[in-house]
Tab-separated table of N, CA, C and O in Angstrom:
chain	number	residue	atom	x	y	z
A	16	HIS	N	47.885	115.146	146.040
A	16	HIS	CA	48.826	116.241	146.167
A	16	HIS	C	50.011	115.849	147.044
A	16	HIS	O	51.112	116.331	146.849
A	17	MET	N	49.778	115.009	148.025
A	17	MET	CA	50.842	114.643	148.952
A	17	MET	C	51.984	113.924	148.235
A	17	MET	O	53.146	114.196	148.509
A	18	ASN	N	51.681	113.021	147.310
A	18	ASN	CA	52.736	112.313	146.598
A	18	ASN	C	53.580	113.273	145.774
A	18	ASN	O	54.783	113.120	145.673
A	19	LYS	N	52.927	114.259	145.175
A	19	LYS	CA	53.653	115.232	144.371
A	19	LYS	C	54.604	116.041	145.254
A	19	LYS	O	55.758	116.269	144.914
A	20	ILE	N	54.136	116.451	146.419
A	20	ILE	CA	54.979	117.205	147.357
A	20	ILE	C	56.139	116.336	147.825
A	20	ILE	O	57.285	116.778	147.862
A	21	ALA	N	55.859	115.105	148.166
A	21	ALA	CA	56.914	114.198	148.621
A	21	ALA	C	57.951	114.001	147.519
A	21	ALA	O	59.149	113.990	147.789
A	22	SER	N	57.507	113.854	146.286
A	22	SER	CA	58.430	113.675	145.169
A	22	SER	C	59.303	114.901	144.975
A	22	SER	O	60.511	114.806	144.767
A	23	LEU	N	58.704	116.081	145.047
A	23	LEU	CA	59.467	117.307	144.885
A	23	LEU	C	60.477	117.480	146.014
A	23	LEU	O	61.602	117.903	145.788
A	24	THR	N	60.074	117.131	147.228
A	24	THR	CA	60.977	117.220	148.374
A	24	THR	C	62.150	116.268	148.184
A	24	THR	O	63.299	116.623	148.429
A	25	PHE	N	61.872	115.071	147.709
A	25	PHE	CA	62.914	114.080	147.475
A	25	PHE	C	63.899	114.575	146.415
A	25	PHE	O	65.105	114.517	146.602
A	26	VAL	N	63.377	115.123	145.322
A	26	VAL	CA	64.237	115.634	144.250
A	26	VAL	C	65.079	116.797	144.767
A	26	VAL	O	66.266	116.885	144.495
A	27	ALA	N	64.480	117.686	145.544
A	27	ALA	CA	65.223	118.824	146.095
A	27	ALA	C	66.333	118.333	147.024
A	27	ALA	O	67.440	118.860	147.010
A	28	ALA	N	66.046	117.318	147.818
A	28	ALA	CA	67.047	116.781	148.737
A	28	ALA	C	68.229	116.197	147.961
A	28	ALA	O	69.373	116.324	148.374
A	29	LEU	N	67.949	115.576	146.829
A	29	LEU	CA	69.024	114.983	146.033
A	29	LEU	C	69.936	116.052	145.441
A	29	LEU	O	71.074	115.769	145.110
A	30	ALA	N	69.443	117.267	145.311
A	30	ALA	CA	70.233	118.338	144.722
A	30	ALA	C	71.204	118.966	145.718
A	30	ALA	O	72.068	119.735	145.341
A	31	LEU	N	71.075	118.662	147.001
A	31	LEU	CA	71.947	119.248	148.008
A	31	LEU	C	73.367	118.700	147.886
A	31	LEU	O	73.546	117.532	147.573
A	32	PRO	N	74.363	119.519	148.153
A	32	PRO	CA	75.760	119.071	148.030
A	32	PRO	C	76.096	117.862	148.890
A	32	PRO	O	76.915	117.047	148.510
A	33	SER	N	75.470	117.724	150.047
A	33	SER	CA	75.794	116.597	150.915
A	33	SER	C	75.379	115.265	150.291
A	33	SER	O	75.759	114.211	150.769
A	34	PHE	N	74.621	115.323	149.214
A	34	PHE	CA	74.201	114.106	148.534
A	34	PHE	C	75.113	113.790	147.349
A	34	PHE	O	74.711	113.166	146.402
A	35	ALA	N	76.351	114.236	147.435
A	35	ALA	CA	77.304	113.977	146.362
A	35	ALA	C	77.754	112.519	146.339
A	35	ALA	O	78.236	112.041	145.337
A	36	MET	N	77.568	111.811	147.454
A	36	MET	CA	77.959	110.401	147.498
A	36	MET	C	77.012	109.576	146.631
A	36	MET	O	75.824	109.800	146.613
A	37	ALA	N	77.575	108.629	145.961
A	37	ALA	CA	76.792	107.797	145.049
A	37	ALA	C	76.150	106.625	145.772
A	37	ALA	O	76.509	106.305	146.904
A	38	ASP	N	75.206	105.995	145.088
A	38	ASP	CA	74.636	104.725	145.524
A	38	ASP	C	74.030	104.754	146.923
A	38	ASP	O	74.109	103.788	147.660
A	39	GLY	N	73.456	105.880	147.298
A	39	GLY	CA	72.745	105.933	148.566
A	39	GLY	C	73.627	106.084	149.782
A	39	GLY	O	73.132	106.107	150.900
A	40	ALA	N	74.926	106.206	149.599
A	40	ALA	CA	75.807	106.363	150.756
A	40	ALA	C	75.476	107.628	151.530
A	40	ALA	O	75.699	107.705	152.736
A	41	ALA	N	74.920	108.615	150.842
A	41	ALA	CA	74.542	109.859	151.520
A	41	ALA	C	73.509	109.599	152.610
A	41	ALA	O	73.446	110.339	153.595
A	42	ASP	N	72.711	108.548	152.451
A	42	ASP	CA	71.726	108.209	153.480
A	42	ASP	C	72.407	107.825	154.795
A	42	ASP	O	71.815	107.969	155.861
A	43	LEU	N	73.627	107.340	154.714
A	43	LEU	CA	74.367	106.958	155.917
A	43	LEU	C	74.932	108.179	156.628
A	43	LEU	O	75.255	108.124	157.801
A	44	ASP	N	75.075	109.280	155.886
A	44	ASP	CA	75.687	110.513	156.397
A	44	ASP	C	74.665	111.273	157.234
A	44	ASP	O	74.082	112.251	156.801
A	45	THR	N	74.465	110.807	158.466
A	45	THR	CA	73.360	111.316	159.281
A	45	THR	C	73.517	112.771	159.688
A	45	THR	O	72.522	113.446	159.927
A	46	ASP	N	74.748	113.281	159.748
A	46	ASP	CA	74.904	114.695	160.106
A	46	ASP	C	75.053	115.599	158.886
A	46	ASP	O	75.194	116.810	159.016
A	47	GLY	N	75.015	115.006	157.687
A	47	GLY	CA	75.005	115.794	156.459
A	47	GLY	C	76.281	116.559	156.158
A	47	GLY	O	76.255	117.536	155.427
A	48	ASP	N	77.417	116.097	156.703
A	48	ASP	CA	78.659	116.839	156.475
A	48	ASP	C	79.414	116.390	155.226
A	48	ASP	O	80.485	116.899	154.928
A	49	GLY	N	78.856	115.436	154.489
A	49	GLY	CA	79.463	115.015	153.233
A	49	GLY	C	80.498	113.916	153.350
A	49	GLY	O	81.044	113.477	152.348
A	50	VAL	N	80.775	113.485	154.571
A	50	VAL	CA	81.694	112.360	154.790
A	50	VAL	C	81.068	111.406	155.797
A	50	VAL	O	80.144	111.767	156.517
A	51	LEU	N	81.576	110.178	155.826
A	51	LEU	CA	81.052	109.167	156.745
A	51	LEU	C	82.064	108.889	157.846
A	51	LEU	O	83.216	108.563	157.565
A	52	THR	N	81.628	108.996	159.091
A	52	THR	CA	82.469	108.619	160.224
A	52	THR	C	82.298	107.128	160.485
A	52	THR	O	81.376	106.490	159.964
A	53	ILE	N	83.157	106.587	161.322
A	53	ILE	CA	83.032	105.165	161.664
A	53	ILE	C	81.673	104.890	162.309
A	53	ILE	O	81.052	103.855	162.049
A	54	ASP	N	81.179	105.821	163.136
A	54	ASP	CA	79.876	105.617	163.783
A	54	ASP	C	78.758	105.555	162.755
A	54	ASP	O	77.835	104.740	162.867
A	55	GLU	N	78.820	106.428	161.737
A	55	GLU	CA	77.780	106.429	160.699
A	55	GLU	C	77.828	105.141	159.886
A	55	GLU	O	76.788	104.566	159.550
A	56	VAL	N	79.033	104.672	159.572
A	56	VAL	CA	79.179	103.427	158.810
A	56	VAL	C	78.686	102.239	159.636
A	56	VAL	O	77.898	101.412	159.158
A	57	GLN	N	79.125	102.161	160.900
A	57	GLN	CA	78.752	101.018	161.736
A	57	GLN	C	77.273	101.014	162.098
A	57	GLN	O	76.724	99.953	162.401
A	58	ALA	N	76.605	102.162	162.039
A	58	ALA	CA	75.165	102.193	162.305
A	58	ALA	C	74.412	101.369	161.269
A	58	ALA	O	73.411	100.725	161.579
A	59	SER	N	74.900	101.359	160.027
A	59	SER	CA	74.265	100.580	158.968
A	59	SER	C	74.956	99.249	158.712
A	59	SER	O	74.330	98.290	158.283
A	60	PHE	N	76.260	99.221	158.942
A	60	PHE	CA	77.059	98.014	158.679
A	60	PHE	C	77.886	97.671	159.918
A	60	PHE	O	79.099	97.905	159.956
A	61	PRO	N	77.237	97.125	160.958
A	61	PRO	CA	77.958	96.844	162.212
A	61	PRO	C	79.107	95.848	162.046
A	61	PRO	O	79.994	95.788	162.897
A	62	GLU	N	79.114	95.112	160.953
A	62	GLU	CA	80.179	94.131	160.733
A	62	GLU	C	81.494	94.792	160.322
A	62	GLU	O	82.541	94.139	160.308
A	63	ILE	N	81.476	96.076	159.992
A	63	ILE	CA	82.704	96.765	159.601
A	63	ILE	C	83.466	97.168	160.862
A	63	ILE	O	83.002	97.979	161.655
A	64	SER	N	84.649	96.571	161.026
A	64	SER	CA	85.462	96.822	162.217
A	64	SER	C	86.228	98.136	162.066
A	64	SER	O	86.316	98.706	160.973
A	65	SER	N	86.817	98.580	163.162
A	65	SER	CA	87.628	99.801	163.094
A	65	SER	C	88.836	99.596	162.178
A	65	SER	O	89.256	100.531	161.486
A	66	ASP	N	89.379	98.380	162.140
A	66	ASP	CA	90.502	98.098	161.242
A	66	ASP	C	90.074	98.184	159.784
A	66	ASP	O	90.802	98.722	158.947
A	67	THR	N	88.893	97.634	159.490
A	67	THR	CA	88.375	97.698	158.126
A	67	THR	C	88.102	99.140	157.742
A	67	THR	O	88.436	99.581	156.637
A	68	PHE	N	87.504	99.907	158.666
A	68	PHE	CA	87.238	101.323	158.399
A	68	PHE	C	88.549	102.057	158.105
A	68	PHE	O	88.645	102.826	157.150
A	69	ALA	N	89.572	101.786	158.924
A	69	ALA	CA	90.871	102.438	158.721
A	69	ALA	C	91.451	102.100	157.351
A	69	ALA	O	92.058	102.953	156.695
A	70	ALA	N	91.257	100.862	156.891
A	70	ALA	CA	91.748	100.458	155.578
A	70	ALA	C	90.997	101.184	154.464
A	70	ALA	O	91.583	101.511	153.422
A	71	MET	N	89.705	101.461	154.677
A	71	MET	CA	88.904	102.184	153.681
A	71	MET	C	89.243	103.669	153.669
A	71	MET	O	89.088	104.333	152.652
A	72	ASP	N	89.700	104.193	154.804
A	72	ASP	CA	90.003	105.614	154.977
A	72	ASP	C	91.386	105.902	154.388
A	72	ASP	O	92.377	106.016	155.098
A	73	LEU	N	91.437	106.017	153.066
A	73	LEU	CA	92.703	106.067	152.349
A	73	LEU	C	93.591	107.240	152.741
A	73	LEU	O	94.812	107.119	152.745
A	74	ASP	N	92.998	108.388	153.089
A	74	ASP	CA	93.822	109.533	153.487
A	74	ASP	C	93.956	109.665	155.003
A	74	ASP	O	94.527	110.635	155.501
A	75	ALA	N	93.445	108.678	155.741
A	75	ALA	CA	93.591	108.597	157.201
A	75	ALA	C	93.123	109.855	157.925
A	75	ALA	O	93.710	110.266	158.922
A	76	ASP	N	92.021	110.464	157.417
A	76	ASP	CA	91.496	111.669	158.076
A	76	ASP	C	90.361	111.353	159.048
A	76	ASP	O	89.762	112.249	159.614
A	77	GLY	N	90.068	110.065	159.230
A	77	GLY	CA	89.034	109.671	160.180
A	77	GLY	C	87.633	109.677	159.618
A	77	GLY	O	86.667	109.465	160.350
A	78	ALA	N	87.505	109.910	158.321
A	78	ALA	CA	86.188	109.924	157.676
A	78	ALA	C	86.328	109.449	156.236
A	78	ALA	O	87.395	109.574	155.638
A	79	LEU	N	85.241	108.908	155.714
A	79	LEU	CA	85.240	108.432	154.329
A	79	LEU	C	84.549	109.457	153.449
A	79	LEU	O	83.395	109.814	153.694
A	80	ASP	N	85.244	109.903	152.400
A	80	ASP	CA	84.598	110.783	151.435
A	80	ASP	C	83.989	109.926	150.319
A	80	ASP	O	84.078	108.693	150.341
A	81	ALA	N	83.367	110.572	149.355
A	81	ALA	CA	82.656	109.849	148.298
A	81	ALA	C	83.582	108.906	147.530
A	81	ALA	O	83.201	107.781	147.205
A	82	ASP	N	84.809	109.344	147.246
A	82	ASP	CA	85.749	108.505	146.501
A	82	ASP	C	86.157	107.279	147.306
A	82	ASP	O	86.277	106.179	146.764
A	83	GLU	N	86.362	107.478	148.613
A	83	GLU	CA	86.749	106.352	149.475
A	83	GLU	C	85.610	105.345	149.599
A	83	GLU	O	85.837	104.130	149.584
A	84	VAL	N	84.370	105.843	149.698
A	84	VAL	CA	83.204	104.945	149.748
A	84	VAL	C	83.114	104.149	148.452
A	84	VAL	O	82.938	102.928	148.467
A	85	ALA	N	83.248	104.838	147.322
A	85	ALA	CA	83.168	104.163	146.024
A	85	ALA	C	84.256	103.102	145.896
A	85	ALA	O	83.991	101.979	145.444
A	86	SER	N	85.474	103.439	146.301
A	86	SER	CA	86.584	102.477	146.227
A	86	SER	C	86.322	101.267	147.113
A	86	SER	O	86.566	100.127	146.710
A	87	ALA	N	85.832	101.516	148.322
A	87	ALA	CA	85.556	100.424	149.253
A	87	ALA	C	84.456	99.512	148.719
A	87	ALA	O	84.532	98.291	148.839
A	88	GLN	N	83.429	100.119	148.112
A	88	GLN	CA	82.336	99.315	147.562
A	88	GLN	C	82.803	98.532	146.343
A	88	GLN	O	82.456	97.364	146.194
A	89	GLU	N	83.610	99.156	145.489
A	89	GLU	CA	84.128	98.448	144.299
A	89	GLU	C	85.029	97.289	144.707
A	89	GLU	O	85.037	96.247	144.054
A	90	ALA	N	85.761	97.458	145.810
A	90	ALA	CA	86.667	96.408	146.285
A	90	ALA	C	85.926	95.319	147.063
A	90	ALA	O	86.516	94.304	147.429
A	91	GLY	N	84.635	95.558	147.336
A	91	GLY	CA	83.847	94.585	148.076
A	91	GLY	C	84.068	94.642	149.576
A	91	GLY	O	83.650	93.745	150.312
A	92	VAL	N	84.733	95.691	150.056
A	92	VAL	CA	85.010	95.834	151.482
A	92	VAL	C	83.791	96.397	152.221
A	92	VAL	O	83.523	96.047	153.354
A	93	MET	N	83.053	97.275	151.516
A	93	MET	CA	81.849	97.874	152.089
A	93	MET	C	80.664	97.450	151.241
A	93	MET	O	80.731	97.525	150.016
A	94	PRO	N	79.592	96.987	151.881
A	94	PRO	CA	78.427	96.559	151.093
A	94	PRO	C	77.869	97.715	150.274
A	94	PRO	O	77.965	98.878	150.699
A	95	PRO	N	77.311	97.422	149.114
A	95	PRO	CA	76.685	98.493	148.327
A	95	PRO	C	75.489	99.057	149.089
A	95	PRO	O	74.838	98.355	149.858
A	96	THR	N	75.212	100.321	148.882
A	96	THR	CA	74.065	100.971	149.509
A	96	THR	C	73.017	101.235	148.442
A	96	THR	O	73.348	101.483	147.292
A	97	GLU	N	71.778	101.155	148.840
A	97	GLU	CA	70.677	101.404	147.906
A	97	GLU	C	70.496	102.897	147.747
A	97	GLU	O	70.538	103.642	148.705
A	98	SER	N	70.283	103.337	146.522
A	98	SER	CA	70.041	104.768	146.313
A	98	SER	C	68.568	105.072	146.401
A	98	SER	O	67.741	104.204	146.416
């Protein structure tokens, strides 16, 4: 029964709006606000400098949204995340 509950919980979590980011990037979003701050990115990818983060932050709002994460990953600037 435990595996079934865990599976249902996982599926329910994926349905939440904060999980709109693709490729597991939502796992980096530790506060669940739907965007990634430099601290959240560097917690998983310490090699990403503030300059690199600023280059990925296309609208310069201090956070990466799903489109910015996707663009950075497609450009090879940010490592892909596991979903």
